[in-house]
């Protein structure tokens, strides 16, 4: 009986993880083709960036609403809706004849991912007992990291051999498989109850999280002094304050902020936000450094980063099981120390860094991140009572998307400012970019040390 249940659980998670991987792969895979797409569709650099910004923006707007959706609709309904959106978006993007259609397709794609990621976490915390969640979340951590990190590598290979359409085309059969497999094996595991979606909360959430993501993401195009950037960030902050006040007054809030009454949740939430703030910006800055400073191709860049990503994929499940056995500090604190070591090495990079050194550094970094992400998320959500799982998941997933988008914008601004200053002093573009990269990773190093300190206050939660 136990064996049958485990097999069934395996099938359920296979369908969910497959859908999540494709969505996260799509999040970064197109970035490598932006220059080519700008030429093909005859649009400006600012306009083409909306293929990435629009994806982040959609996630930032929709993820906060999923906590309410997971209580209102069944697991199967949400899964089918998510995969349907992903398939429609991916299929449309693969045959998009004009730029506007491709933008719309990207938004539909992101809507699918906005549902499936929180849904996957909710299913894990429903069908696995506390002493087995670390292993399952370890595999989810693998998916969260493998999708964005493998995206540029595989996309580079596709662009070298096929057209950009195939970046979407190759994932379409995988999504269809996930839909069929999930339709057969995914049961309704959540408790559905009558909940009313508060329209004002949705509007405030959209303005709040959407304003922040758009404002920070637009800073690279308009500059930090632009009224567009300042205005949208201010609107976002004001809307978020009103959103929080609104949730505190509602009998059935859209997002139950009682999750922040649990100290271990607050610590984990903070560590999770710091990790994604630095990690997603690293995945943007590092390829830029290799291509501009070391003059290597996009595909070669992906190959340099591949060993660390693969090692993380291999070790994620056993790391999760070790978390189940030994608790958070035994896994998370060493992981945060490895991340500190990784950023310390990155910050020393110059114009003549050996590729083997980059491979080793990235292995150290990805091992540390792999030991941190899944374990932190598991311990964070374990701190909550079952009724608050959907809200806790929505809060942590939102923080990942918002902190990631904000992190990329701030880190790119730091790099650009240092680059401009170095160029003004007579440095070459290579030297200026190397100096900017070093400053970005020094800032990330400080944040990583903060995570080490926070990890010392973690306790095993049930």
C-alpha angles and dihedrals in degrees: 000000000000091000092052091050091050092050090050091049089051092054092047093052093044091059093046096043092048091054092046093049093052091048093050091043088055090050092069106013094082093052091080091056098048094101092051092045091051088058095042096050094035095232131138126263089250092054095046091054087068088077086070100029093049090054093052092043093054091050091048091052100042105037094069089057094054093079088066094041092054089058096044101044134043124256092250093049092052094044093051091045091050095049092044090055092045093050094046091047095045094045092048092048091051092059100029107149096190137028096251091057090050091052091051090047091053091052091051090048091052091049089059092050091046088063102038099051097057089038091056093052091047091052091049092052091047103047100033124068116233094260092058101040094088092064093048093045089048089061090046088052086055089054093047091053101033095053098057095035097048092043097082093042096052093038090053090053091048092050091050092054108021140018126282090258089075092063083076098027096062092055097049096080089047091055091048089052090050092050094051094042093047093046089057101042111022112096128191103271102161127085109247117208137169107275129164119220106227107225095205090052090052091050093047091046091050093048092043104047094027092050093051095047093045094044096050094039091052094051092089091056101040104022129243092275093058116116088222091060097039093043097051093046091050091047089049093051094046091047090050092052090050089046091055092047090049092051092051091055100045120094089214105026123199088232117023105221092191084098087082090063088075110083096206090053091052092051092048092045090053093048091047092052093048092048095053093041089060102030100055091046089050090056088056101040098043097058089044090054093048095048098043102034104028094032098225127146126260091251092049088049089056091050091053090053095042101083092057092048093048093048089052090051091052096046100040097087096047090045088055091051091049088054090054090052105039105023134237106303094051089059108022100047094053087045093054090048090054089051089052089051090049095052091044089057093043091053090060095056116124138168096294104043112152115241092229088058090053091051092051093046092050091050090054091046096048092046089054094046090047091053091049111041104054095037094048092049092048094049091043095055094038086064090068131078113250094256090062097050095099091049094045091049092048091049095049094043091049091050090053094054097041096043090046093053093043091046093053092050095048095043093048089050091052090049093048094048093051090043093053092047092050092048090051088056091055101263121148120251090253093052092044092051091048090052091049092048091051091052092050092052092045088057090047089050091059091051091048090055088053088056091053090055093047091050090062089066095054120116129189109266130199 
